[in-house]
Amino acid sequence: MCRNIKILFNFDPPATNDEIKNASIQFVRKLSGFYNPSKINEVAFNLAVEKITEDAQNLLQSLTTDAQPRDRAKEAERAHARAVKRFGIK
């Protein structure tokens, strides 16, 4: 759905509040079709971001797994390798 929204669960260190909020903003942008809402829609947009951020934090805190936490550096390397393969960038 939203390529810019990254998996935030099961990382060491855990996702930060900023990462969760940024994912929430991307989600609301996708749903609303607004990158920057007009003044008349700004309150509703920001309220949606706040609610989704809170729900996302609650979700991430309540999930459990037996899997080993993902390493951020390794995941970044994998993403870069996929980008090189897909787009031919270095």
Coordinates of N, CA, C and O in Angstrom, one line a residue, residues 8-78:
L8 N 7.7 -1.8 11.7 CA 8.2 -1.2 12.9 C 8.3 -2.2 14.1 O 8.9 -1.9 15.1
F9 N 7.7 -3.4 13.9 CA 7.7 -4.4 14.9 C 8.9 -5.3 15.0 O 9.5 -5.6 13.9
N10 N 9.4 -5.6 16.2 CA 10.4 -6.6 16.4 C 11.8 -6.1 15.9 O 12.5 -6.8 15.2
F11 N 12.1 -4.9 16.3 CA 13.5 -4.4 16.0 C 14.2 -4.1 17.3 O 13.6 -3.8 18.3
D12 N 15.5 -4.2 17.2 CA 16.4 -3.9 18.3 C 17.3 -2.7 17.9 O 18.1 -3.0 17.0
P13 N 17.2 -1.5 18.4 CA 16.2 -1.1 19.4 C 14.8 -0.9 18.8 O 14.7 -0.8 17.6
P14 N 13.8 -0.9 19.7 CA 12.5 -0.7 19.2 C 12.2 0.6 18.4 O 13.0 1.5 18.5
A15 N 11.1 0.6 17.7 CA 10.7 1.8 17.0 C 10.6 2.9 17.9 O 10.1 2.8 19.0
T16 N 11.0 4.1 17.4 CA 10.9 5.3 18.2 C 9.5 5.9 18.0 O 8.8 5.6 17.1
N17 N 9.1 6.8 18.9 CA 7.9 7.6 18.7 C 7.8 8.3 17.4 O 6.8 8.4 16.8
D18 N 9.0 8.9 17.0 CA 9.0 9.6 15.8 C 8.8 8.7 14.6 O 8.1 9.1 13.6
E19 N 9.4 7.5 14.6 CA 9.1 6.6 13.5 C 7.7 6.2 13.4 O 7.1 6.1 12.3
I20 N 7.0 6.0 14.6 CA 5.6 5.6 14.6 C 4.8 6.8 14.1 O 3.9 6.6 13.3
K21 N 5.1 8.0 14.5 CA 4.3 9.1 14.0 C 4.5 9.3 12.5 O 3.6 9.6 11.8
N22 N 5.7 9.2 12.0 CA 6.0 9.4 10.6 C 5.2 8.3 9.8 O 4.7 8.7 8.7
A23 N 5.1 7.1 10.3 CA 4.3 6.1 9.6 C 2.9 6.5 9.6 O 2.1 6.3 8.6
S24 N 2.4 7.0 10.7 CA 1.0 7.4 10.8 C 0.7 8.6 9.9 O -0.4 8.6 9.2
I25 N 1.6 9.5 9.7 CA 1.4 10.6 8.8 C 1.3 10.1 7.4 O 0.5 10.5 6.6
Q26 N 2.2 9.2 7.0 CA 2.2 8.6 5.7 C 0.8 7.9 5.4 O 0.3 8.0 4.3
F27 N 0.4 7.2 6.4 CA -0.9 6.5 6.3 C -2.1 7.4 6.1 O -2.9 7.2 5.2
V28 N -2.1 8.5 6.9 CA -3.2 9.5 6.7 C -3.1 10.2 5.4 O -4.1 10.5 4.7
R29 N -1.9 10.5 5.0 CA -1.7 11.1 3.6 C -2.2 10.2 2.5 O -2.9 10.7 1.6
K30 N -2.0 8.9 2.6 CA -2.4 8.0 1.6 C -4.0 7.9 1.6 O -4.6 8.0 0.6
L31 N -4.5 7.8 2.8 CA -6.0 7.7 2.9 C -6.7 9.0 2.4 O -7.7 8.9 1.7
S32 N -6.2 10.1 2.8 CA -6.8 11.4 2.5 C -6.5 11.9 1.1 O -7.3 12.7 0.6
G33 N -5.4 11.5 0.6 CA -4.9 12.1 -0.7 C -4.3 13.5 -0.5 O -4.0 14.1 -1.5
F34 N -4.1 13.9 0.7 CA -3.5 15.2 1.0 C -2.0 15.0 1.4 O -1.8 14.2 2.4
Y35 N -1.1 15.7 0.8 CA 0.3 15.8 1.4 C 0.3 16.8 2.5 O 0.7 16.5 3.6
N36 N -0.3 18.0 2.2 CA -0.5 19.0 3.2 C -2.0 19.4 3.1 O -2.4 19.9 2.1
P37 N -2.7 19.2 4.1 CA -4.2 19.5 4.1 C -4.4 21.0 4.1 O -3.6 21.8 4.5
S38 N -5.5 21.4 3.5 CA -5.9 22.8 3.5 C -6.2 23.2 5.0 O -6.4 22.3 5.9
K39 N -6.3 24.5 5.2 CA -6.6 25.0 6.6 C -7.9 24.4 7.1 O -8.0 24.0 8.3
I40 N -8.9 24.2 6.3 CA -10.2 23.7 6.7 C -10.1 22.3 7.1 O -10.8 21.8 8.0
N41 N -9.1 21.5 6.5 CA -9.0 20.1 6.8 C -7.9 19.8 7.8 O -7.7 18.6 8.2
E42 N -7.1 20.8 8.2 CA -5.9 20.5 9.0 C -6.2 19.9 10.3 O -5.5 19.0 10.8
V43 N -7.3 20.4 11.0 CA -7.6 19.8 12.3 C -8.0 18.3 12.2 O -7.5 17.5 13.0
A44 N -8.8 18.0 11.2 CA -9.2 16.6 11.1 C -8.0 15.7 10.7 O -7.8 14.6 11.2
F45 N -7.1 16.2 9.8 CA -5.9 15.5 9.4 C -5.0 15.3 10.6 O -4.6 14.1 10.9
N46 N -4.7 16.3 11.4 CA -3.9 16.2 12.6 C -4.5 15.3 13.7 O -3.7 14.5 14.3
L47 N -5.8 15.3 13.8 CA -6.4 14.5 14.8 C -6.3 13.0 14.4 O -6.0 12.1 15.2
A48 N -6.5 12.7 13.1 CA -6.3 11.4 12.6 C -4.9 10.9 12.8 O -4.7 9.7 13.2
V49 N -3.9 11.7 12.6 CA -2.5 11.3 12.8 C -2.3 11.0 14.3 O -1.7 10.0 14.6
E50 N -2.8 11.8 15.2 CA -2.7 11.6 16.6 C -3.3 10.2 17.0 O -2.7 9.4 17.7
K51 N -4.5 10.0 16.5 CA -5.2 8.8 16.9 C -4.5 7.5 16.3 O -4.4 6.5 17.0
I52 N -4.1 7.6 15.1 CA -3.4 6.5 14.5 C -2.1 6.2 15.2 O -1.7 5.1 15.4
T53 N -1.4 7.3 15.5 CA -0.1 7.1 16.2 C -0.3 6.4 17.5 O 0.4 5.5 17.9
E54 N -1.3 6.8 18.3 CA -1.6 6.2 19.6 C -2.0 4.7 19.4 O -1.5 3.9 20.1
D55 N -2.8 4.4 18.4 CA -3.2 3.0 18.1 C -2.0 2.2 17.7 O -1.9 1.0 18.1
A56 N -1.2 2.8 16.9 CA 0.0 2.0 16.4 C 0.9 1.7 17.6 O 1.5 0.6 17.6
Q57 N 1.1 2.7 18.5 CA 2.0 2.5 19.6 C 1.4 1.3 20.5 O 2.1 0.5 20.9
N58 N 0.1 1.4 20.7 CA -0.6 0.3 21.5 C -0.4 -1.0 20.8 O -0.2 -2.0 21.5
L59 N -0.6 -1.1 19.5 CA -0.4 -2.3 18.7 C 1.0 -2.9 18.9 O 1.2 -4.0 19.2
L60 N 2.0 -2.0 18.6 CA 3.4 -2.5 18.7 C 3.7 -3.0 20.1 O 4.5 -3.9 20.3
Q61 N 3.2 -2.3 21.2 CA 3.5 -2.7 22.5 C 2.8 -4.0 22.9 O 3.2 -4.8 23.8
S62 N 1.7 -4.3 22.2 CA 0.9 -5.5 22.6 C 1.3 -6.8 21.8 O 1.0 -7.9 22.2
L63 N 2.0 -6.6 20.7 CA 2.4 -7.8 19.9 C 3.5 -8.5 20.6 O 4.4 -8.0 21.3
T64 N 3.5 -9.8 20.4 CA 4.6 -10.7 20.9 C 5.1 -11.6 19.8 O 4.4 -11.9 18.8
T65 N 6.3 -12.1 19.9 CA 6.9 -13.0 19.0 C 8.0 -13.8 19.7 O 8.6 -13.3 20.6
D66 N 8.3 -15.0 19.1 CA 9.5 -15.7 19.6 C 10.7 -15.5 18.7 O 11.7 -16.0 19.0
A67 N 10.5 -14.8 17.6 CA 11.5 -14.5 16.6 C 12.6 -13.6 17.2 O 12.2 -12.7 18.1
Q68 N 13.8 -13.7 16.8 CA 14.8 -12.8 17.2 C 14.6 -11.4 16.6 O 14.0 -11.3 15.5
P69 N 14.9 -10.4 17.4 CA 14.7 -9.0 16.9 C 15.5 -8.8 15.6 O 16.6 -9.3 15.5
R70 N 14.9 -8.0 14.7 CA 15.6 -7.6 13.5 C 16.7 -6.6 13.8 O 16.5 -5.7 14.6
D71 N 17.8 -6.7 13.0 CA 18.9 -5.7 13.1 C 18.7 -4.6 12.1 O 18.5 -4.9 10.9
R72 N 18.6 -3.4 12.6 CA 18.3 -2.3 11.7 C 19.4 -2.1 10.6 O 19.0 -1.9 9.4
A73 N 20.6 -2.3 10.9 CA 21.7 -2.2 9.9 C 21.6 -3.3 8.8 O 21.7 -3.0 7.6
K74 N 21.3 -4.5 9.2 CA 21.1 -5.6 8.2 C 19.9 -5.3 7.3 O 19.9 -5.6 6.1
E75 N 18.8 -4.9 7.9 CA 17.6 -4.6 7.1 C 17.9 -3.4 6.1 O 17.4 -3.5 5.0
A76 N 18.6 -2.4 6.6 CA 19.0 -1.3 5.7 C 19.8 -1.8 4.5 O 19.6 -1.4 3.3
E77 N 20.8 -2.7 4.8 CA 21.6 -3.3 3.7 C 20.8 -4.1 2.7 O 20.9 -4.0 1.5
R78 N 19.8 -4.9 3.2 CA 18.9 -5.6 2.4 C 18.1 -4.7 1.5 O 17.9 -5.0 0.3

